[in-house]
Amino acid sequence: MLARITGGTCRGKAVIREDGLASVATSIKTRRDAAPDTQRILVGLIGRGIQLSRTPAMHEAEGRARGIAYIYRLLDADGMGDGRVRLEEILAFASHFGFDGLNVTFPYKQEIIPLLDELSEAAEAIGSVNTVVLRGGRRIGHNTDLHGFRESFRRDMVGARHDSVLLLGAGGAGAAIAYALLESGIGQLHLFDVAQARA
């Protein structure tokens, strides 16, 4: 069992010092050793308070159905060390252990942007990232919330009036939804968020 992970740099800063990441590192090594001859994809979900997330089980089941050793780990800042682990440390950990990509959830969808090397057009326009591809030492941010909402809106809201819409929540996902709604040609968009500065 790893007791402490050390080493690496992230934009010139020392990284990977939190003991809480040790169990994630051990589980990654165990899974990789168990399936040495299959295609492996290592992905994580970055957020706070995500220990009950069903995302890993769903993604790993889909991977098995497609014959891929899909390893999906939670990188919950609340469950690491003393809970004060920094986002840049989590990103450095992911790079150090060879993650292929990351999903990003609350509260990091906007905070992560300055730590990335490149943004897709959608992520840049929205100002929110929910997916990071780690390739060749680079971090590339994308936003799939936009596409997901836009497609469901087009499919499921046929015939609905679009003259006035109330959007509850203007955080990372809310920004993507607002962008999709405005793109779709709604008349007026009203925003409400408990954090007034975001609305």
mmCIF file with all atom_site columns, C-alpha atoms in Angstrom:
data_model
loop_
_atom_site.group_PDB
_atom_site.id
_atom_site.type_symbol
_atom_site.label_atom_id
_atom_site.label_alt_id
_atom_site.label_comp_id
_atom_site.label_asym_id
_atom_site.label_entity_id
_atom_site.label_seq_id
_atom_site.pdbx_PDB_ins_code
_atom_site.Cartn_x
_atom_site.Cartn_y
_atom_site.Cartn_z
_atom_site.occupancy
_atom_site.B_iso_or_equiv
_atom_site.pdbx_formal_charge
_atom_site.auth_seq_id
_atom_site.auth_comp_id
_atom_site.auth_asym_id
_atom_site.auth_atom_id
_atom_site.pdbx_PDB_model_num
ATOM 1   C CA . MET A 1 1   ? 0.000   0.000  0.000   1.00 0.00 ? 1   MET A CA 1
ATOM 2   C CA . LEU A 1 2   ? 1.322   3.411  -0.963  1.00 0.00 ? 2   LEU A CA 1
ATOM 3   C CA . ALA A 1 3   ? 1.669   5.626  2.055   1.00 0.00 ? 3   ALA A CA 1
ATOM 4   C CA . ARG A 1 4   ? 2.635   8.805  0.278   1.00 0.00 ? 4   ARG A CA 1
ATOM 5   C CA . ILE A 1 5   ? 2.969   9.878  -3.326  1.00 0.00 ? 5   ILE A CA 1
ATOM 6   C CA . THR A 1 6   ? 5.621   12.446 -4.157  1.00 0.00 ? 6   THR A CA 1
ATOM 7   C CA . GLY A 1 7   ? 7.266   14.004 -7.158  1.00 0.00 ? 7   GLY A CA 1
ATOM 8   C CA . GLY A 1 8   ? 6.273   15.622 -10.417 1.00 0.00 ? 8   GLY A CA 1
ATOM 9   C CA . THR A 1 9   ? 5.651   19.215 -11.327 1.00 0.00 ? 9   THR A CA 1
ATOM 10  C CA . CYS A 1 10  ? 2.657   21.160 -12.502 1.00 0.00 ? 10  CYS A CA 1
ATOM 11  C CA . ARG A 1 11  ? 3.346   24.475 -14.157 1.00 0.00 ? 11  ARG A CA 1
ATOM 12  C CA . GLY A 1 12  ? 6.495   24.759 -12.010 1.00 0.00 ? 12  GLY A CA 1
ATOM 13  C CA . LYS A 1 13  ? 4.887   23.770 -8.693  1.00 0.00 ? 13  LYS A CA 1
ATOM 14  C CA . ALA A 1 14  ? 5.636   20.717 -6.553  1.00 0.00 ? 14  ALA A CA 1
ATOM 15  C CA . VAL A 1 15  ? 2.750   18.292 -6.676  1.00 0.00 ? 15  VAL A CA 1
ATOM 16  C CA . ILE A 1 16  ? 1.216   15.043 -5.488  1.00 0.00 ? 16  ILE A CA 1
ATOM 17  C CA . ARG A 1 17  ? 1.621   15.256 -1.756  1.00 0.00 ? 17  ARG A CA 1
ATOM 18  C CA . GLU A 1 18  ? -1.760  14.151 -0.436  1.00 0.00 ? 18  GLU A CA 1
ATOM 19  C CA . ASP A 1 19  ? -1.953  10.773 1.307   1.00 0.00 ? 19  ASP A CA 1
ATOM 20  C CA . GLY A 1 20  ? -5.606  10.471 0.266   1.00 0.00 ? 20  GLY A CA 1
ATOM 21  C CA . LEU A 1 21  ? -4.579  9.857  -3.353  1.00 0.00 ? 21  LEU A CA 1
ATOM 22  C CA . ALA A 1 22  ? -2.649  6.731  -2.334  1.00 0.00 ? 22  ALA A CA 1
ATOM 23  C CA . SER A 1 23  ? -5.681  4.433  -2.392  1.00 0.00 ? 23  SER A CA 1
ATOM 24  C CA . VAL A 1 24  ? -6.595  5.670  -5.879  1.00 0.00 ? 24  VAL A CA 1
ATOM 25  C CA . ALA A 1 25  ? -3.039  4.970  -7.075  1.00 0.00 ? 25  ALA A CA 1
ATOM 26  C CA . THR A 1 26  ? -3.114  1.470  -5.579  1.00 0.00 ? 26  THR A CA 1
ATOM 27  C CA . SER A 1 27  ? -6.458  0.613  -7.181  1.00 0.00 ? 27  SER A CA 1
ATOM 28  C CA . ILE A 1 28  ? -5.193  1.820  -10.577 1.00 0.00 ? 28  ILE A CA 1
ATOM 29  C CA . LYS A 1 29  ? -2.107  -0.398 -10.359 1.00 0.00 ? 29  LYS A CA 1
ATOM 30  C CA . THR A 1 30  ? -4.206  -3.392 -9.255  1.00 0.00 ? 30  THR A CA 1
ATOM 31  C CA . ARG A 1 31  ? -6.645  -2.982 -12.163 1.00 0.00 ? 31  ARG A CA 1
ATOM 32  C CA . ARG A 1 32  ? -3.839  -2.518 -14.709 1.00 0.00 ? 32  ARG A CA 1
ATOM 33  C CA . ASP A 1 33  ? -1.987  -5.605 -13.476 1.00 0.00 ? 33  ASP A CA 1
ATOM 34  C CA . ALA A 1 34  ? -5.190  -7.680 -13.662 1.00 0.00 ? 34  ALA A CA 1
ATOM 35  C CA . ALA A 1 35  ? -5.756  -6.984 -17.374 1.00 0.00 ? 35  ALA A CA 1
ATOM 36  C CA . PRO A 1 36  ? -2.319  -6.615 -19.006 1.00 0.00 ? 36  PRO A CA 1
ATOM 37  C CA . ASP A 1 37  ? -3.318  -7.623 -22.563 1.00 0.00 ? 37  ASP A CA 1
ATOM 38  C CA . THR A 1 38  ? -6.471  -5.579 -23.106 1.00 0.00 ? 38  THR A CA 1
ATOM 39  C CA . GLN A 1 39  ? -6.967  -2.023 -24.276 1.00 0.00 ? 39  GLN A CA 1
ATOM 40  C CA . ARG A 1 40  ? -7.068  0.139  -21.160 1.00 0.00 ? 40  ARG A CA 1
ATOM 41  C CA . ILE A 1 41  ? -8.517  3.581  -20.684 1.00 0.00 ? 41  ILE A CA 1
ATOM 42  C CA . LEU A 1 42  ? -7.962  5.340  -17.369 1.00 0.00 ? 42  LEU A CA 1
ATOM 43  C CA . VAL A 1 43  ? -10.378 8.156  -16.551 1.00 0.00 ? 43  VAL A CA 1
ATOM 44  C CA . GLY A 1 44  ? -11.333 10.047 -13.407 1.00 0.00 ? 44  GLY A CA 1
ATOM 45  C CA . LEU A 1 45  ? -14.065 12.330 -12.110 1.00 0.00 ? 45  LEU A CA 1
ATOM 46  C CA . ILE A 1 46  ? -12.839 15.479 -10.348 1.00 0.00 ? 46  ILE A CA 1
ATOM 47  C CA . GLY A 1 47  ? -15.155 17.183 -7.883  1.00 0.00 ? 47  GLY A CA 1
ATOM 48  C CA . ARG A 1 48  ? -16.189 17.615 -4.261  1.00 0.00 ? 48  ARG A CA 1
ATOM 49  C CA . GLY A 1 49  ? -18.649 15.417 -2.399  1.00 0.00 ? 49  GLY A CA 1
ATOM 50  C CA . ILE A 1 50  ? -18.800 12.837 -5.200  1.00 0.00 ? 50  ILE A CA 1
ATOM 51  C CA . GLN A 1 51  ? -18.226 9.620  -3.233  1.00 0.00 ? 51  GLN A CA 1
ATOM 52  C CA . LEU A 1 52  ? -21.779 8.404  -3.958  1.00 0.00 ? 52  LEU A CA 1
ATOM 53  C CA . SER A 1 53  ? -21.474 9.022  -7.714  1.00 0.00 ? 53  SER A CA 1
ATOM 54  C CA . ARG A 1 54  ? -22.667 6.164  -9.924  1.00 0.00 ? 54  ARG A CA 1
ATOM 55  C CA . THR A 1 55  ? -20.515 7.398  -12.796 1.00 0.00 ? 55  THR A CA 1
ATOM 56  C CA . PRO A 1 56  ? -17.623 4.914  -12.331 1.00 0.00 ? 56  PRO A CA 1
ATOM 57  C CA . ALA A 1 57  ? -19.919 1.865  -12.332 1.00 0.00 ? 57  ALA A CA 1
ATOM 58  C CA . MET A 1 58  ? -21.807 3.088  -15.418 1.00 0.00 ? 58  MET A CA 1
ATOM 59  C CA . HIS A 1 59  ? -18.645 3.839  -17.389 1.00 0.00 ? 59  HIS A CA 1
ATOM 60  C CA . GLU A 1 60  ? -16.885 0.627  -16.412 1.00 0.00 ? 60  GLU A CA 1
ATOM 61  C CA . ALA A 1 61  ? -19.963 -1.459 -17.344 1.00 0.00 ? 61  ALA A CA 1
ATOM 62  C CA . GLU A 1 62  ? -20.081 0.214  -20.767 1.00 0.00 ? 62  GLU A CA 1
ATOM 63  C CA . GLY A 1 63  ? -16.361 -0.461 -21.199 1.00 0.00 ? 63  GLY A CA 1
ATOM 64  C CA . ARG A 1 64  ? -16.818 -4.164 -20.374 1.00 0.00 ? 64  ARG A CA 1
ATOM 65  C CA . ALA A 1 65  ? -19.671 -4.387 -22.886 1.00 0.00 ? 65  ALA A CA 1
ATOM 66  C CA . ARG A 1 66  ? -17.280 -3.035 -25.534 1.00 0.00 ? 66  ARG A CA 1
ATOM 67  C CA . GLY A 1 67  ? -14.318 -5.199 -24.505 1.00 0.00 ? 67  GLY A CA 1
ATOM 68  C CA . ILE A 1 68  ? -12.328 -2.308 -23.048 1.00 0.00 ? 68  ILE A CA 1
ATOM 69  C CA . ALA A 1 69  ? -10.656 -2.313 -19.630 1.00 0.00 ? 69  ALA A CA 1
ATOM 70  C CA . TYR A 1 70  ? -12.146 1.036  -18.665 1.00 0.00 ? 70  TYR A CA 1
ATOM 71  C CA . ILE A 1 71  ? -10.816 2.120  -15.292 1.00 0.00 ? 71  ILE A CA 1
ATOM 72  C CA . TYR A 1 72  ? -12.809 5.001  -13.822 1.00 0.00 ? 72  TYR A CA 1
ATOM 73  C CA . ARG A 1 73  ? -11.805 6.545  -10.508 1.00 0.00 ? 73  ARG A CA 1
ATOM 74  C CA . LEU A 1 74  ? -13.257 9.259  -8.301  1.00 0.00 ? 74  LEU A CA 1
ATOM 75  C CA . LEU A 1 75  ? -10.870 12.088 -7.454  1.00 0.00 ? 75  LEU A CA 1
ATOM 76  C CA . ASP A 1 76  ? -12.934 13.661 -4.682  1.00 0.00 ? 76  ASP A CA 1
ATOM 77  C CA . ALA A 1 77  ? -11.163 16.648 -3.144  1.00 0.00 ? 77  ALA A CA 1
ATOM 78  C CA . ASP A 1 78  ? -13.259 16.195 0.021   1.00 0.00 ? 78  ASP A CA 1
ATOM 79  C CA . GLY A 1 79  ? -11.920 12.676 0.507   1.00 0.00 ? 79  GLY A CA 1
ATOM 80  C CA . MET A 1 80  ? -8.237  13.452 0.013   1.00 0.00 ? 80  MET A CA 1
ATOM 81  C CA . GLY A 1 81  ? -5.972  14.177 2.934   1.00 0.00 ? 81  GLY A CA 1
ATOM 82  C CA . ASP A 1 82  ? -7.383  16.986 5.022   1.00 0.00 ? 82  ASP A CA 1
ATOM 83  C CA . GLY A 1 83  ? -9.831  18.059 2.299   1.00 0.00 ? 83  GLY A CA 1
ATOM 84  C CA . ARG A 1 84  ? -7.682  21.006 1.244   1.00 0.00 ? 84  ARG A CA 1
ATOM 85  C CA . VAL A 1 85  ? -6.083  19.359 -1.775  1.00 0.00 ? 85  VAL A CA 1
ATOM 86  C CA . ARG A 1 86  ? -5.751  21.852 -4.598  1.00 0.00 ? 86  ARG A CA 1
ATOM 87  C CA . LEU A 1 87  ? -7.155  21.314 -8.072  1.00 0.00 ? 87  LEU A CA 1
ATOM 88  C CA . GLU A 1 88  ? -3.709  21.625 -9.638  1.00 0.00 ? 88  GLU A CA 1
ATOM 89  C CA . GLU A 1 89  ? -2.480  18.793 -7.411  1.00 0.00 ? 89  GLU A CA 1
ATOM 90  C CA . ILE A 1 90  ? -5.294  16.537 -8.597  1.00 0.00 ? 90  ILE A CA 1
ATOM 91  C CA . LEU A 1 91  ? -4.449  17.351 -12.230 1.00 0.00 ? 91  LEU A CA 1
ATOM 92  C CA . ALA A 1 92  ? -0.767  16.639 -11.619 1.00 0.00 ? 92  ALA A CA 1
ATOM 93  C CA . PHE A 1 93  ? -1.682  13.330 -9.955  1.00 0.00 ? 93  PHE A CA 1
ATOM 94  C CA . ALA A 1 94  ? -3.773  12.373 -12.999 1.00 0.00 ? 94  ALA A CA 1
ATOM 95  C CA . SER A 1 95  ? -0.917  13.208 -15.377 1.00 0.00 ? 95  SER A CA 1
ATOM 96  C CA . HIS A 1 96  ? 1.620   11.374 -13.209 1.00 0.00 ? 96  HIS A CA 1
ATOM 97  C CA . PHE A 1 97  ? -0.449  8.175  -13.189 1.00 0.00 ? 97  PHE A CA 1
ATOM 98  C CA . GLY A 1 98  ? -1.213  8.233  -16.904 1.00 0.00 ? 98  GLY A CA 1
ATOM 99  C CA . PHE A 1 99  ? -4.892  9.160  -16.897 1.00 0.00 ? 99  PHE A CA 1
ATOM 100 C CA . ASP A 1 100 ? -6.275  9.472  -20.428 1.00 0.00 ? 100 ASP A CA 1
ATOM 101 C CA . GLY A 1 101 ? -8.942  11.964 -19.446 1.00 0.00 ? 101 GLY A CA 1
ATOM 102 C CA . LEU A 1 102 ? -11.025 13.491 -16.707 1.00 0.00 ? 102 LEU A CA 1
ATOM 103 C CA . ASN A 1 103 ? -14.629 14.452 -16.211 1.00 0.00 ? 103 ASN A CA 1
ATOM 104 C CA . VAL A 1 104 ? -15.082 17.622 -14.197 1.00 0.00 ? 104 VAL A CA 1
ATOM 105 C CA . THR A 1 105 ? -18.002 18.431 -11.928 1.00 0.00 ? 105 THR A CA 1
ATOM 106 C CA . PHE A 1 106 ? -18.923 20.866 -9.147  1.00 0.00 ? 106 PHE A CA 1
ATOM 107 C CA . PRO A 1 107 ? -17.204 23.100 -8.153  1.00 0.00 ? 107 PRO A CA 1
ATOM 108 C CA . TYR A 1 108 ? -14.388 22.946 -10.702 1.00 0.00 ? 108 TYR A CA 1
ATOM 109 C CA . LYS A 1 109 ? -15.966 23.435 -14.155 1.00 0.00 ? 109 LYS A CA 1
ATOM 110 C CA . GLN A 1 110 ? -14.842 27.056 -14.329 1.00 0.00 ? 110 GLN A CA 1
ATOM 111 C CA . GLU A 1 111 ? -11.944 26.986 -11.870 1.00 0.00 ? 111 GLU A CA 1
ATOM 112 C CA . ILE A 1 112 ? -10.094 24.417 -14.000 1.00 0.00 ? 112 ILE A CA 1
ATOM 113 C CA . ILE A 1 113 ? -9.826  26.633 -17.102 1.00 0.00 ? 113 ILE A CA 1
ATOM 114 C CA . PRO A 1 114 ? -6.604  28.540 -16.181 1.00 0.00 ? 114 PRO A CA 1
ATOM 115 C CA . LEU A 1 115 ? -4.888  25.188 -15.515 1.00 0.00 ? 115 LEU A CA 1
ATOM 116 C CA . LEU A 1 116 ? -5.491  23.900 -19.056 1.00 0.00 ? 116 LEU A CA 1
ATOM 117 C CA . ASP A 1 117 ? -3.318  24.252 -22.157 1.00 0.00 ? 117 ASP A CA 1
ATOM 118 C CA . GLU A 1 118 ? -6.103  24.462 -24.708 1.00 0.00 ? 118 GLU A CA 1
ATOM 119 C CA . LEU A 1 119 ? -9.897  24.790 -24.914 1.00 0.00 ? 119 LEU A CA 1
ATOM 120 C CA . SER A 1 120 ? -12.362 23.560 -27.507 1.00 0.00 ? 120 SER A CA 1
ATOM 121 C CA . GLU A 1 121 ? -14.474 26.241 -29.190 1.00 0.00 ? 121 GLU A CA 1
ATOM 122 C CA . ALA A 1 122 ? -17.500 25.332 -27.082 1.00 0.00 ? 122 ALA A CA 1
ATOM 123 C CA . ALA A 1 123 ? -15.586 25.365 -23.786 1.00 0.00 ? 123 ALA A CA 1
ATOM 124 C CA . GLU A 1 124 ? -14.056 28.731 -24.606 1.00 0.00 ? 124 GLU A CA 1
ATOM 125 C CA . ALA A 1 125 ? -17.376 30.273 -25.653 1.00 0.00 ? 125 ALA A CA 1
ATOM 126 C CA . ILE A 1 126 ? -19.217 28.965 -22.581 1.00 0.00 ? 126 ILE A CA 1
ATOM 127 C CA . GLY A 1 127 ? -16.431 29.491 -20.051 1.00 0.00 ? 127 GLY A CA 1
ATOM 128 C CA . SER A 1 128 ? -16.996 26.043 -18.564 1.00 0.00 ? 128 SER A CA 1
ATOM 129 C CA . VAL A 1 129 ? -15.222 22.670 -18.912 1.00 0.00 ? 129 VAL A CA 1
ATOM 130 C CA . ASN A 1 130 ? -16.620 19.255 -17.997 1.00 0.00 ? 130 ASN A CA 1
ATOM 131 C CA . THR A 1 131 ? -14.155 17.029 -19.884 1.00 0.00 ? 131 THR A CA 1
ATOM 132 C CA . VAL A 1 132 ? -10.351 17.173 -20.049 1.00 0.00 ? 132 VAL A CA 1
ATOM 133 C CA . VAL A 1 133 ? -8.344  15.090 -22.503 1.00 0.00 ? 133 VAL A CA 1
ATOM 134 C CA . LEU A 1 134 ? -4.788  14.397 -21.320 1.00 0.00 ? 134 LEU A CA 1
ATOM 135 C CA . ARG A 1 135 ? -2.584  13.808 -24.348 1.00 0.00 ? 135 ARG A CA 1
ATOM 136 C CA . GLY A 1 136 ? 1.127   14.322 -24.974 1.00 0.00 ? 136 GLY A CA 1
ATOM 137 C CA . GLY A 1 137 ? 1.610   16.229 -21.731 1.00 0.00 ? 137 GLY A CA 1
ATOM 138 C CA . ARG A 1 138 ? -1.168  18.667 -22.650 1.00 0.00 ? 138 ARG A CA 1
ATOM 139 C CA . ARG A 1 139 ? -4.539  19.293 -21.012 1.00 0.00 ? 139 ARG A CA 1
ATOM 140 C CA . ILE A 1 140 ? -7.337  20.015 -23.468 1.00 0.00 ? 140 ILE A CA 1
ATOM 141 C CA . GLY A 1 141 ? -10.680 21.189 -22.076 1.00 0.00 ? 141 GLY A CA 1
ATOM 142 C CA . HIS A 1 142 ? -14.039 20.423 -23.677 1.00 0.00 ? 142 HIS A CA 1
ATOM 143 C CA . ASN A 1 143 ? -17.674 21.002 -22.797 1.00 0.00 ? 143 ASN A CA 1
ATOM 144 C CA . THR A 1 144 ? -20.101 18.169 -23.555 1.00 0.00 ? 144 THR A CA 1
ATOM 145 C CA . ASP A 1 145 ? -22.889 19.649 -21.398 1.00 0.00 ? 145 ASP A CA 1
ATOM 146 C CA . LEU A 1 146 ? -23.705 21.956 -24.319 1.00 0.00 ? 146 LEU A CA 1
ATOM 147 C CA . HIS A 1 147 ? -24.185 19.156 -26.840 1.00 0.00 ? 147 HIS A CA 1
ATOM 148 C CA . GLY A 1 148 ? -26.096 16.958 -24.383 1.00 0.00 ? 148 GLY A CA 1
ATOM 149 C CA . PHE A 1 149 ? -28.574 19.656 -23.435 1.00 0.00 ? 149 PHE A CA 1
ATOM 150 C CA . ARG A 1 150 ? -28.943 21.015 -26.983 1.00 0.00 ? 150 ARG A CA 1
ATOM 151 C CA . GLU A 1 151 ? -29.753 17.579 -28.419 1.00 0.00 ? 151 GLU A CA 1
ATOM 152 C CA . SER A 1 152 ? -32.280 16.710 -25.691 1.00 0.00 ? 152 SER A CA 1
ATOM 153 C CA . PHE A 1 153 ? -33.885 20.137 -26.008 1.00 0.00 ? 153 PHE A CA 1
ATOM 154 C CA . ARG A 1 154 ? -34.299 19.705 -29.780 1.00 0.00 ? 154 ARG A CA 1
ATOM 155 C CA . ARG A 1 155 ? -35.600 16.155 -29.409 1.00 0.00 ? 155 ARG A CA 1
ATOM 156 C CA . ASP A 1 156 ? -37.862 16.483 -26.377 1.00 0.00 ? 156 ASP A CA 1
ATOM 157 C CA . MET A 1 157 ? -39.145 20.061 -26.535 1.00 0.00 ? 157 MET A CA 1
ATOM 158 C CA . VAL A 1 158 ? -40.646 19.995 -30.031 1.00 0.00 ? 158 VAL A CA 1
ATOM 159 C CA . GLY A 1 159 ? -43.711 22.218 -30.060 1.00 0.00 ? 159 GLY A CA 1
ATOM 160 C CA . ALA A 1 160 ? -42.913 23.872 -26.723 1.00 0.00 ? 160 ALA A CA 1
ATOM 161 C CA . ARG A 1 161 ? -43.044 27.659 -26.576 1.00 0.00 ? 161 ARG A CA 1
ATOM 162 C CA . HIS A 1 162 ? -39.587 29.223 -26.517 1.00 0.00 ? 162 HIS A CA 1
ATOM 163 C CA . ASP A 1 163 ? -40.472 32.859 -25.965 1.00 0.00 ? 163 ASP A CA 1
ATOM 164 C CA . SER A 1 164 ? -39.408 32.966 -22.288 1.00 0.00 ? 164 SER A CA 1
ATOM 165 C CA . VAL A 1 165 ? -37.302 30.506 -20.259 1.00 0.00 ? 165 VAL A CA 1
ATOM 166 C CA . LEU A 1 166 ? -36.309 30.518 -16.578 1.00 0.00 ? 166 LEU A CA 1
ATOM 167 C CA . LEU A 1 167 ? -32.969 28.814 -15.868 1.00 0.00 ? 167 LEU A CA 1
ATOM 168 C CA . LEU A 1 168 ? -32.307 27.825 -12.253 1.00 0.00 ? 168 LEU A CA 1
ATOM 169 C CA . GLY A 1 169 ? -28.553 27.745 -11.647 1.00 0.00 ? 169 GLY A CA 1
ATOM 170 C CA . ALA A 1 170 ? -25.821 29.583 -13.512 1.00 0.00 ? 170 ALA A CA 1
ATOM 171 C CA . GLY A 1 171 ? -22.754 27.550 -12.558 1.00 0.00 ? 171 GLY A CA 1
ATOM 172 C CA . GLY A 1 172 ? -20.728 25.403 -14.960 1.00 0.00 ? 172 GLY A CA 1
ATOM 173 C CA . ALA A 1 173 ? -23.597 23.284 -16.317 1.00 0.00 ? 173 ALA A CA 1
ATOM 174 C CA . GLY A 1 174 ? -25.956 26.264 -16.175 1.00 0.00 ? 174 GLY A CA 1
ATOM 175 C CA . ALA A 1 175 ? -23.584 28.278 -18.377 1.00 0.00 ? 175 ALA A CA 1
ATOM 176 C CA . ALA A 1 176 ? -23.667 25.516 -21.006 1.00 0.00 ? 176 ALA A CA 1
ATOM 177 C CA . ILE A 1 177 ? -27.463 25.285 -20.839 1.00 0.00 ? 177 ILE A CA 1
ATOM 178 C CA . ALA A 1 178 ? -27.814 29.077 -21.146 1.00 0.00 ? 178 ALA A CA 1
ATOM 179 C CA . TYR A 1 179 ? -25.549 29.042 -24.200 1.00 0.00 ? 179 TYR A CA 1
ATOM 180 C CA . ALA A 1 180 ? -27.564 26.225 -25.807 1.00 0.00 ? 180 ALA A CA 1
ATOM 181 C CA . LEU A 1 181 ? -30.853 28.002 -25.099 1.00 0.00 ? 181 LEU A CA 1
ATOM 182 C CA . LEU A 1 182 ? -29.621 31.254 -26.615 1.00 0.00 ? 182 LEU A CA 1
ATOM 183 C CA . GLU A 1 183 ? -28.314 29.363 -29.661 1.00 0.00 ? 183 GLU A CA 1
ATOM 184 C CA . SER A 1 184 ? -31.712 27.722 -30.101 1.00 0.00 ? 184 SER A CA 1
ATOM 185 C CA . GLY A 1 185 ? -33.387 31.105 -30.537 1.00 0.00 ? 185 GLY A CA 1
ATOM 186 C CA . ILE A 1 186 ? -35.398 31.523 -27.332 1.00 0.00 ? 186 ILE A CA 1
ATOM 187 C CA . GLY A 1 187 ? -36.981 34.937 -26.860 1.00 0.00 ? 187 GLY A CA 1
ATOM 188 C CA . GLN A 1 188 ? -35.878 35.775 -23.312 1.00 0.00 ? 188 GLN A CA 1
ATOM 189 C CA . LEU A 1 189 ? -33.670 33.958 -20.827 1.00 0.00 ? 189 LEU A CA 1
ATOM 190 C CA . HIS A 1 190 ? -34.159 34.669 -17.115 1.00 0.00 ? 190 HIS A CA 1
ATOM 191 C CA . LEU A 1 191 ? -31.432 33.407 -14.765 1.00 0.00 ? 191 LEU A CA 1
ATOM 192 C CA . PHE A 1 192 ? -31.708 32.636 -11.077 1.00 0.00 ? 192 PHE A CA 1
ATOM 193 C CA . ASP A 1 193 ? -28.786 31.459 -8.959  1.00 0.00 ? 193 ASP A CA 1
ATOM 194 C CA . VAL A 1 194 ? -28.318 31.462 -5.191  1.00 0.00 ? 194 VAL A CA 1
ATOM 195 C CA . ALA A 1 195 ? -24.933 33.114 -5.862  1.00 0.00 ? 195 ALA A CA 1
ATOM 196 C CA . GLN A 1 196 ? -26.188 36.409 -7.281  1.00 0.00 ? 196 GLN A CA 1
ATOM 197 C CA . ALA A 1 197 ? -22.829 37.237 -8.913  1.00 0.00 ? 197 ALA A CA 1
ATOM 198 C CA . ARG A 1 198 ? -23.150 34.205 -11.230 1.00 0.00 ? 198 ARG A CA 1
ATOM 199 C CA . ALA A 1 199 ? -26.646 35.151 -12.404 1.00 0.00 ? 199 ALA A CA 1
#
